[in-house]
């Protein structure tokens, strides 16, 4: 029987009531007295030298309070990259300054080089148009294609970087010779070149920011659409504007989705703060959807050649990959780690593959910055591996299920150190595969294929067995790898005198359902009703610290910090109870919300203990502080390693090339599951985005650096009727061995595991119908399928 | 969006008068124009709404076939035209989404003549008559290429008259992002012959596939066009389809429309 509350229950998402009834409070919902409106002036060319910014006319236009240009921020700091990556030769990556507003050069369409602040939005918009009209930019050839960017030293995104390469990274460099030798001598080598298509995150709520300055105290406040308010505070205060952290509060109120794009600090946040300081009035900015397309950090955009060496029975011997990764015009905060340590370290998959070497050249181009997007590096790795394994099976005439089975790490091998540097703590890949095989009714495929044929459709089945590293991340390890921050998290549990709780957590919820799940954990642990627990997040003035939500880390890192704070609450409660019950502290047990003297019926409820902590009339004041509030920081010992098996079936219309996803089955191992309903929802969303990437989505720049898919007229988002009813299972659970909740994280899994399952299914359908097509790049659009079939 | 004045006249005469002012622009359901204005790609000084004119509303049988008022929303056509002209009602019910169908009008669609719009194919395949405040225009003369029509400045579509076919069908293949017609084909069989019109495919806008019309007039079966090919020389090329792909779609969809015609 499902539990009806606490850990393991499918408690209804309490936050949904306000979201679904229009009572959420998003940044753009907040109206402040005396507020002004900012509009950014954005480049319409991909690469250009700014000859002059025409501000004179705009400054005299009605309602205009101030105009800012790149020159106004030339003296302040740049928005930094969070990870230092070294090239194979040991040299550090190239880090061009990312200014608040472009100065001297514009480097992508949508690059903001000026901003207007006016009384009304319309006035600001009119003045911004005037600046755009009056500005002289000498257009330079756009650098869009990565191979051309590397090959042509005359054209530069940044003048000081001759080959447009940020770094040339090898992982692990010591493996290289061994991998080369293994591939050279292998009985069979399968080679595949593929593109991991560029995506626009498309959060439902566009980015928005409000800057406030309080001249009486010199304090600043930034209300912004952030997944990561403490990091934003650090970046905008310490790195960019030079504001002491203690003079800036960052609030991320309700946030309507992020998928990675709202992890980062953006120039607009610094702009509204600087403008508020200058004008002593609140300054607000909200992106239009068109601006989101042009200026949010995009995702993916890899070109990869992968080689898989094997024997003729399909036992893997080595994997070698060479990747060009597009970083866009500037380094966004996580942009340098995404194609490297979040990608290369996963290139062994869930397999026994003794030799792996990954080479990634990350390239500047005249396009929007590219950074972590749901999955971040791990979808790219999974896609490369699972596609090349599929191709190998076809080349050697082997069954793709059997090949996975024979190459899987087995349960007796954990902990297992991969050739690319991770230590998988636990897993059971056989179990998830067999569960998926059963749930997807693989045995009945031929019958379904015949039914599809009867209606003129080609049916195919695709498999993907994936693994990811999340619960990001052990600080000691990422520090060695170049991280410039620690990746712990923090929580404060405040028990109020009346026994209810305010729990301040560093993780930010922008759709995930933390307010529900975290309360469930508190409820289970303290034996209090979920309804008595308030989860507070997204405000640096209330929360001890936080490193935000991304990398499927909220529960596995921040949830564990909260768990540890709850342990401290219980420990203190025992001390209070021992005093009140006149017993030894060691004799006090805590269960079901009661502190009891072991072996007696003497007990105090959690509420009585809380009350005593705040009304300490009968309290050990000599040895114990009053109050009941505890904070814990938690730094994980290792990554967590969710894994699973996905099986997709598609039907292809041979006349039009249209692919319909007929079924999609997920068997996931997320470790212990706190709320099955929310986990299933996360998988649904992730797979939806994965199907979107596989079949529909494509951020396409033309040769002039214009984003051709800059609106929903041409950027195809998956809609409800593009995805099937999913079959989702998470019963094959191997709890994480190094955190007390045994949780691994589930937020990105669907987006990581699903694209290769979809593409493998399409290729399978085509082969079964006699079309010897090795590969079609994503998005596998009707036109591409038909063109491949009719080439 | 820039500021503009808005008038909502109650008669065609008042609308014509209002449209004679400098910078005036007729507004149907606004499903293209308002979006364009929001992007500041159009800034009419005056919007003259045609949706308040009772004479331009509704669907009824009359001389020459089914009369659809110029300002009739797609949802009304979808709901009310079915008993007279099922294929037309089906087409109207497949345009955009419910919000688009309840705002967008047939006159707006035909006046805009978006190369990927659905209605132009129905008008052309039906040999419809576009009735304006000044004249009657045969569909064959009306469509003059992408976003181009025979309408003069200030001319208002008051109704569209569709001769009722013996059989007809519209089959659309959605562009994956916009869900406009990547290509759509309307086939209508009349006593005098079959007409086939394709939208979404050609750089010249909606067009008649005359070879198919000839073959289908002789034998109204999908097999009759199996051996034909569609010239891809003037087909649209974009991210969503090559010219060859669109030419293929014209043929595939025409065949499906014939098979589905009722």
mmCIF file of N, CA, C and O in Angstrom, chain B residues 88-160:
data_model
loop_
_atom_site.group_PDB
_atom_site.id
_atom_site.type_symbol
_atom_site.label_atom_id
_atom_site.label_comp_id
_atom_site.label_asym_id
_atom_site.label_seq_id
_atom_site.Cartn_x
_atom_site.Cartn_y
_atom_site.Cartn_z
ATOM 1 N N UNK B 88 -14.595 21.767 -45.900
ATOM 2 C CA UNK B 88 -14.272 23.149 -45.524
ATOM 3 C C UNK B 88 -14.331 23.305 -44.002
ATOM 4 O O UNK B 88 -13.463 23.943 -43.390
ATOM 5 N N UNK B 89 -15.350 22.699 -43.400
ATOM 6 C CA UNK B 89 -15.474 22.768 -41.942
ATOM 7 C C UNK B 89 -14.288 22.078 -41.275
ATOM 8 O O UNK B 89 -13.729 22.564 -40.277
ATOM 9 N N UNK B 90 -13.885 20.961 -41.865
ATOM 10 C CA UNK B 90 -12.729 20.224 -41.327
ATOM 11 C C UNK B 90 -11.469 21.083 -41.400
ATOM 12 O O UNK B 90 -10.683 21.150 -40.446
ATOM 13 N N UNK B 91 -11.295 21.746 -42.532
ATOM 14 C CA UNK B 91 -10.124 22.628 -42.686
ATOM 15 C C UNK B 91 -10.145 23.712 -41.618
ATOM 16 O O UNK B 91 -9.141 23.950 -40.926
ATOM 17 N N UNK B 92 -11.293 24.355 -41.473
ATOM 18 C CA UNK B 92 -11.384 25.467 -40.516
ATOM 19 C C UNK B 92 -11.115 24.982 -39.103
ATOM 20 O O UNK B 92 -10.486 25.676 -38.301
ATOM 21 N N UNK B 93 -11.565 23.763 -38.794
ATOM 22 C CA UNK B 93 -11.377 23.213 -37.453
ATOM 23 C C UNK B 93 -9.953 22.789 -37.176
ATOM 24 O O UNK B 93 -9.621 22.459 -36.024
ATOM 25 N N UNK B 94 -9.117 22.800 -38.194
ATOM 26 C CA UNK B 94 -7.723 22.392 -37.998
ATOM 27 C C UNK B 94 -6.739 23.544 -38.047
ATOM 28 O O UNK B 94 -5.525 23.343 -37.991
ATOM 29 N N UNK B 95 -7.243 24.758 -38.163
ATOM 30 C CA UNK B 95 -6.345 25.918 -38.209
ATOM 31 C C UNK B 95 -5.914 26.262 -36.784
ATOM 32 O O UNK B 95 -6.761 26.434 -35.898
ATOM 33 N N UNK B 96 -4.625 26.388 -36.589
ATOM 34 C CA UNK B 96 -4.105 26.883 -35.306
ATOM 35 C C UNK B 96 -4.638 26.111 -34.112
ATOM 36 O O UNK B 96 -4.731 24.887 -34.141
ATOM 37 N N UNK B 97 -5.004 26.862 -33.096
ATOM 38 C CA UNK B 97 -5.528 26.269 -31.869
ATOM 39 C C UNK B 97 -6.864 26.953 -31.554
ATOM 40 O O UNK B 97 -7.290 27.841 -32.296
ATOM 41 N N UNK B 98 -7.558 26.565 -30.496
ATOM 42 C CA UNK B 98 -8.882 27.160 -30.246
ATOM 43 C C UNK B 98 -8.862 28.693 -30.167
ATOM 44 O O UNK B 98 -9.793 29.351 -30.657
ATOM 45 N N UNK B 99 -7.809 29.253 -29.597
ATOM 46 C CA UNK B 99 -7.765 30.719 -29.496
ATOM 47 C C UNK B 99 -7.685 31.337 -30.896
ATOM 48 O O UNK B 99 -8.389 32.304 -31.212
ATOM 49 N N UNK B 100 -6.834 30.761 -31.733
ATOM 50 C CA UNK B 100 -6.713 31.266 -33.111
ATOM 51 C C UNK B 100 -8.047 31.110 -33.841
ATOM 52 O O UNK B 100 -8.508 32.022 -34.541
ATOM 53 N N UNK B 101 -8.676 29.981 -33.683
ATOM 54 C CA UNK B 101 -9.904 29.717 -34.445
ATOM 55 C C UNK B 101 -11.065 30.604 -33.990
ATOM 56 O O UNK B 101 -11.955 30.901 -34.778
ATOM 57 N N UNK B 102 -11.040 31.002 -32.752
ATOM 58 C CA UNK B 102 -12.137 31.859 -32.278
ATOM 59 C C UNK B 102 -11.905 33.332 -32.563
ATOM 60 O O UNK B 102 -12.817 34.141 -32.442
ATOM 61 N N UNK B 103 -10.672 33.690 -32.933
ATOM 62 C CA UNK B 103 -10.394 35.084 -33.280
ATOM 63 C C UNK B 103 -10.189 35.242 -34.789
ATOM 64 O O UNK B 103 -10.702 36.175 -35.399
ATOM 65 N N UNK B 104 -9.412 34.363 -35.363
ATOM 66 C CA UNK B 104 -9.045 34.501 -36.775
ATOM 67 C C UNK B 104 -10.248 34.393 -37.694
ATOM 68 O O UNK B 104 -11.189 33.651 -37.422
ATOM 69 N N UNK B 105 -10.211 35.157 -38.797
ATOM 70 C CA UNK B 105 -11.349 35.182 -39.721
ATOM 71 C C UNK B 105 -10.927 34.746 -41.113
ATOM 72 O O UNK B 105 -9.765 34.857 -41.496
ATOM 73 N N UNK B 106 -11.910 34.297 -41.870
ATOM 74 C CA UNK B 106 -11.631 33.840 -43.227
ATOM 75 C C UNK B 106 -11.140 35.000 -44.103
ATOM 76 O O UNK B 106 -10.212 34.838 -44.896
ATOM 77 N N UNK B 107 -11.759 36.159 -43.915
ATOM 78 C CA UNK B 107 -11.330 37.306 -44.710
ATOM 79 C C UNK B 107 -9.909 37.716 -44.391
ATOM 80 O O UNK B 107 -9.114 38.047 -45.273
ATOM 81 N N UNK B 108 -9.579 37.675 -43.099
ATOM 82 C CA UNK B 108 -8.217 38.010 -42.694
ATOM 83 C C UNK B 108 -7.209 37.058 -43.301
ATOM 84 O O UNK B 108 -6.153 37.464 -43.800
ATOM 85 N N UNK B 109 -7.551 35.783 -43.278
ATOM 86 C CA UNK B 109 -6.635 34.784 -43.819
ATOM 87 C C UNK B 109 -6.439 34.967 -45.318
ATOM 88 O O UNK B 109 -5.311 34.950 -45.816
ATOM 89 N N UNK B 110 -7.554 35.182 -46.026
ATOM 90 C CA UNK B 110 -7.440 35.306 -47.491
ATOM 91 C C UNK B 110 -6.781 36.625 -47.889
ATOM 92 O O UNK B 110 -6.055 36.686 -48.879
ATOM 93 N N UNK B 111 -7.028 37.683 -47.135
ATOM 94 C CA UNK B 111 -6.410 38.974 -47.459
ATOM 95 C C UNK B 111 -4.910 38.925 -47.214
ATOM 96 O O UNK B 111 -4.126 39.517 -47.949
ATOM 97 N N UNK B 112 -4.505 38.200 -46.177
ATOM 98 C CA UNK B 112 -3.078 38.103 -45.860
ATOM 99 C C UNK B 112 -2.373 37.162 -46.837
ATOM 100 O O UNK B 112 -1.242 37.395 -47.241
ATOM 101 N N UNK B 113 -3.074 36.089 -47.213
ATOM 102 C CA UNK B 113 -2.544 35.093 -48.159
ATOM 103 C C UNK B 113 -1.155 34.610 -47.764
ATOM 104 O O UNK B 113 -0.220 34.587 -48.572
ATOM 105 N N UNK B 114 -1.029 34.207 -46.507
ATOM 106 C CA UNK B 114 0.212 33.576 -46.051
ATOM 107 C C UNK B 114 0.421 32.312 -46.895
ATOM 108 O O UNK B 114 -0.510 31.550 -47.104
ATOM 109 N N UNK B 115 1.655 32.101 -47.368
ATOM 110 C CA UNK B 115 1.878 30.926 -48.227
ATOM 111 C C UNK B 115 1.650 29.596 -47.513
ATOM 112 O O UNK B 115 1.531 28.574 -48.182
ATOM 113 N N UNK B 116 1.567 29.614 -46.193
ATOM 114 C CA UNK B 116 1.335 28.369 -45.463
ATOM 115 C C UNK B 116 -0.050 28.331 -44.821
ATOM 116 O O UNK B 116 -0.331 27.450 -44.018
ATOM 117 N N UNK B 117 -0.907 29.278 -45.165
ATOM 118 C CA UNK B 117 -2.257 29.283 -44.594
ATOM 119 C C UNK B 117 -3.097 28.185 -45.229
ATOM 120 O O UNK B 117 -2.847 27.770 -46.365
ATOM 121 N N UNK B 118 -4.114 27.758 -44.518
ATOM 122 C CA UNK B 118 -4.975 26.677 -45.015
ATOM 123 C C UNK B 118 -6.038 27.171 -45.996
ATOM 124 O O UNK B 118 -6.269 26.573 -47.054
ATOM 125 N N UNK B 119 -6.724 28.262 -45.625
ATOM 126 C CA UNK B 119 -7.907 28.696 -46.393
ATOM 127 C C UNK B 119 -7.653 28.932 -47.896
ATOM 128 O O UNK B 119 -8.521 28.618 -48.723
ATOM 129 N N UNK B 120 -6.503 29.498 -48.273
ATOM 130 C CA UNK B 120 -6.333 29.727 -49.711
ATOM 131 C C UNK B 120 -6.494 28.455 -50.543
ATOM 132 O O UNK B 120 -7.030 28.491 -51.657
ATOM 133 N N UNK B 121 -6.078 27.311 -50.000
ATOM 134 C CA UNK B 121 -6.209 26.076 -50.784
ATOM 135 C C UNK B 121 -7.677 25.713 -50.983
ATOM 136 O O UNK B 121 -8.062 25.235 -52.051
ATOM 137 N N UNK B 122 -8.497 25.960 -49.957
ATOM 138 C CA UNK B 122 -9.925 25.651 -50.083
ATOM 139 C C UNK B 122 -10.578 26.565 -51.112
ATOM 140 O O UNK B 122 -11.382 26.140 -51.954
ATOM 141 N N UNK B 123 -10.232 27.848 -51.040
ATOM 142 C CA UNK B 123 -10.841 28.803 -51.967
ATOM 143 C C UNK B 123 -10.458 28.478 -53.410
ATOM 144 O O UNK B 123 -11.296 28.469 -54.314
ATOM 145 N N UNK B 124 -9.169 28.152 -53.595
ATOM 146 C CA UNK B 124 -8.708 27.896 -54.966
ATOM 147 C C UNK B 124 -9.243 26.562 -55.474
ATOM 148 O O UNK B 124 -9.699 26.463 -56.628
ATOM 149 N N UNK B 125 -9.210 25.532 -54.650
ATOM 150 C CA UNK B 125 -9.680 24.220 -55.099
ATOM 151 C C UNK B 125 -11.191 24.210 -55.319
ATOM 152 O O UNK B 125 -11.702 23.435 -56.118
ATOM 153 N N UNK B 126 -11.902 25.078 -54.606
ATOM 154 C CA UNK B 126 -13.349 25.125 -54.759
ATOM 155 C C UNK B 126 -13.775 26.055 -55.895
ATOM 156 O O UNK B 126 -14.967 26.157 -56.199
ATOM 157 N N UNK B 127 -12.830 26.762 -56.489
ATOM 158 C CA UNK B 127 -13.205 27.778 -57.460
ATOM 159 C C UNK B 127 -14.115 28.815 -56.821
ATOM 160 O O UNK B 127 -15.117 29.252 -57.404
ATOM 161 N N UNK B 128 -13.794 29.197 -55.597
ATOM 162 C CA UNK B 128 -14.634 30.119 -54.842
ATOM 163 C C UNK B 128 -14.606 31.512 -55.458
ATOM 164 O O UNK B 128 -13.726 31.836 -56.265
ATOM 165 N N UNK B 129 -15.578 32.304 -55.051
ATOM 166 C CA UNK B 129 -15.615 33.708 -55.464
ATOM 167 C C UNK B 129 -15.364 34.569 -54.224
ATOM 168 O O UNK B 129 -16.034 34.400 -53.204
ATOM 169 N N UNK B 130 -14.384 35.461 -54.349
ATOM 170 C CA UNK B 130 -14.087 36.370 -53.256
ATOM 171 C C UNK B 130 -14.908 37.636 -53.510
ATOM 172 O O UNK B 130 -14.691 38.327 -54.518
ATOM 173 N N UNK B 131 -15.856 37.897 -52.627
ATOM 174 C CA UNK B 131 -16.740 39.047 -52.817
ATOM 175 C C UNK B 131 -16.231 40.200 -51.955
ATOM 176 O O UNK B 131 -15.997 40.017 -50.754
ATOM 177 N N UNK B 132 -16.051 41.348 -52.576
ATOM 178 C CA UNK B 132 -15.576 42.507 -51.823
ATOM 179 C C UNK B 132 -16.631 43.615 -51.861
ATOM 180 O O UNK B 132 -17.675 43.466 -52.498
ATOM 181 N N UNK B 133 -16.332 44.711 -51.211
ATOM 182 C CA UNK B 133 -17.258 45.840 -51.240
ATOM 183 C C UNK B 133 -17.340 46.458 -52.628
ATOM 184 O O UNK B 133 -18.211 47.277 -52.896
ATOM 185 N N UNK B 134 -16.440 46.064 -53.515
ATOM 186 C CA UNK B 134 -16.433 46.677 -54.857
ATOM 187 C C UNK B 134 -16.768 45.700 -55.966
ATOM 188 O O UNK B 134 -17.248 46.083 -57.014
ATOM 189 N N UNK B 135 -16.455 44.400 -55.806
ATOM 190 C CA UNK B 135 -16.549 43.477 -56.952
ATOM 191 C C UNK B 135 -16.512 42.039 -56.484
ATOM 192 O O UNK B 135 -16.349 41.753 -55.302
ATOM 193 N N UNK B 136 -16.630 41.158 -57.470
ATOM 194 C CA UNK B 136 -16.477 39.724 -57.219
ATOM 195 C C UNK B 136 -15.218 39.259 -57.945
ATOM 196 O O UNK B 136 -15.038 39.560 -59.129
ATOM 197 N N UNK B 137 -14.370 38.527 -57.226
ATOM 198 C CA UNK B 137 -13.107 38.088 -57.820
ATOM 199 C C UNK B 137 -13.057 36.565 -57.788
ATOM 200 O O UNK B 137 -13.225 35.952 -56.716
ATOM 201 N N UNK B 138 -12.827 35.962 -58.948
ATOM 202 C CA UNK B 138 -12.670 34.505 -58.990
ATOM 203 C C UNK B 138 -11.373 34.132 -58.286
ATOM 204 O O UNK B 138 -10.359 34.829 -58.411
ATOM 205 N N UNK B 139 -11.415 33.014 -57.565
ATOM 206 C CA UNK B 139 -10.218 32.582 -56.824
ATOM 207 C C UNK B 139 -9.011 32.462 -57.751
ATOM 208 O O UNK B 139 -7.884 32.774 -57.361
ATOM 209 N N UNK B 140 -9.250 31.999 -58.972
ATOM 210 C CA UNK B 140 -8.128 31.839 -59.912
ATOM 211 C C UNK B 140 -7.436 33.167 -60.207
ATOM 212 O O UNK B 140 -6.270 33.191 -60.578
ATOM 213 N N UNK B 141 -8.171 34.259 -60.050
ATOM 214 C CA UNK B 141 -7.569 35.582 -60.297
ATOM 215 C C UNK B 141 -7.091 36.260 -59.011
ATOM 216 O O UNK B 141 -6.363 37.251 -59.056
ATOM 217 N N UNK B 142 -7.584 35.721 -57.901
ATOM 218 C CA UNK B 142 -7.376 36.427 -56.627
ATOM 219 C C UNK B 142 -5.968 36.248 -56.069
ATOM 220 O O UNK B 142 -5.337 37.202 -55.622
ATOM 221 N N UNK B 143 -5.485 34.994 -56.078
ATOM 222 C CA UNK B 143 -4.192 34.705 -55.428
ATOM 223 C C UNK B 143 -3.058 35.033 -56.387
ATOM 224 O O UNK B 143 -2.985 34.491 -57.483
ATOM 225 N N UNK B 144 -2.175 35.933 -55.959
ATOM 226 C CA UNK B 144 -1.155 36.435 -56.886
ATOM 227 C C UNK B 144 0.254 36.250 -56.329
ATOM 228 O O UNK B 144 1.151 37.033 -56.587
ATOM 229 N N UNK B 145 0.446 35.200 -55.553
ATOM 230 C CA UNK B 145 1.764 34.926 -54.988
ATOM 231 C C UNK B 145 1.778 35.191 -53.501
ATOM 232 O O UNK B 145 0.840 35.751 -52.940
ATOM 233 N N UNK B 146 2.884 34.798 -52.879
ATOM 234 C CA UNK B 146 3.023 34.940 -51.425
ATOM 235 C C UNK B 146 2.574 36.303 -50.917
ATOM 236 O O UNK B 146 3.102 37.322 -51.358
ATOM 237 N N UNK B 147 1.679 36.329 -49.994
ATOM 238 C CA UNK B 147 1.203 37.567 -49.348
ATOM 239 C C UNK B 147 0.686 38.592 -50.367
ATOM 240 O O UNK B 147 0.635 39.777 -50.086
ATOM 241 N N UNK B 148 0.329 38.121 -51.532
ATOM 242 C CA UNK B 148 -0.098 39.049 -52.578
ATOM 243 C C UNK B 148 -1.451 38.593 -53.129
ATOM 244 O O UNK B 148 -1.638 37.411 -53.415
ATOM 245 N N UNK B 149 -2.376 39.547 -53.241
ATOM 246 C CA UNK B 149 -3.711 39.217 -53.745
ATOM 247 C C UNK B 149 -4.168 40.302 -54.707
ATOM 248 O O UNK B 149 -3.502 41.322 -54.888
ATOM 249 N N UNK B 150 -5.362 40.067 -55.296
ATOM 250 C CA UNK B 150 -5.930 41.045 -56.224
ATOM 251 C C UNK B 150 -6.589 42.218 -55.498
ATOM 252 O O UNK B 150 -7.056 43.161 -56.141
ATOM 253 N N UNK B 151 -6.624 42.173 -54.175
ATOM 254 C CA UNK B 151 -7.299 43.254 -53.438
ATOM 255 C C UNK B 151 -6.582 44.589 -53.653
ATOM 256 O O UNK B 151 -5.356 44.657 -53.661
ATOM 257 N N UNK B 152 -7.363 45.610 -53.783
ATOM 258 C CA UNK B 152 -6.813 46.965 -53.864
ATOM 259 C C UNK B 152 -6.777 47.572 -52.466
ATOM 260 O O UNK B 152 -7.406 47.084 -51.521
ATOM 261 N N UNK B 153 -6.092 48.651 -52.371
ATOM 262 C CA UNK B 153 -6.035 49.416 -51.121
ATOM 263 C C UNK B 153 -7.455 49.742 -50.659
ATOM 264 O O UNK B 153 -8.289 50.206 -51.452
ATOM 265 N N UNK B 154 -7.755 49.457 -49.401
ATOM 266 C CA UNK B 154 -9.065 49.822 -48.859
ATOM 267 C C UNK B 154 -10.196 48.890 -49.252
ATOM 268 O O UNK B 154 -11.337 49.112 -48.875
ATOM 269 N N UNK B 155 -9.899 47.863 -50.011
ATOM 270 C CA UNK B 155 -10.947 46.917 -50.421
ATOM 271 C C UNK B 155 -11.150 45.871 -49.317
ATOM 272 O O UNK B 155 -10.183 45.375 -48.749
ATOM 273 N N UNK B 156 -12.404 45.560 -49.042
ATOM 274 C CA UNK B 156 -12.735 44.673 -47.923
ATOM 275 C C UNK B 156 -13.413 43.423 -48.461
ATOM 276 O O UNK B 156 -14.337 43.505 -49.278
ATOM 277 N N UNK B 157 -12.964 42.258 -47.964
ATOM 278 C CA UNK B 157 -13.642 41.008 -48.313
ATOM 279 C C UNK B 157 -14.925 40.941 -47.486
ATOM 280 O O UNK B 157 -14.874 40.911 -46.254
ATOM 281 N N UNK B 158 -16.060 40.950 -48.189
ATOM 282 C CA UNK B 158 -17.330 40.910 -47.458
ATOM 283 C C UNK B 158 -17.835 39.486 -47.300
ATOM 284 O O UNK B 158 -18.472 39.153 -46.312
ATOM 285 N N UNK B 159 -17.569 38.643 -48.313
ATOM 286 C CA UNK B 159 -17.929 37.228 -48.163
ATOM 287 C C UNK B 159 -17.122 36.399 -49.149
ATOM 288 O O UNK B 159 -16.494 36.924 -50.063
ATOM 289 N N UNK B 160 -17.182 35.100 -48.924
ATOM 290 C CA UNK B 160 -16.561 34.157 -49.844
ATOM 291 C C UNK B 160 -17.628 33.132 -50.191
ATOM 292 O O UNK B 160 -18.300 32.604 -49.297
#
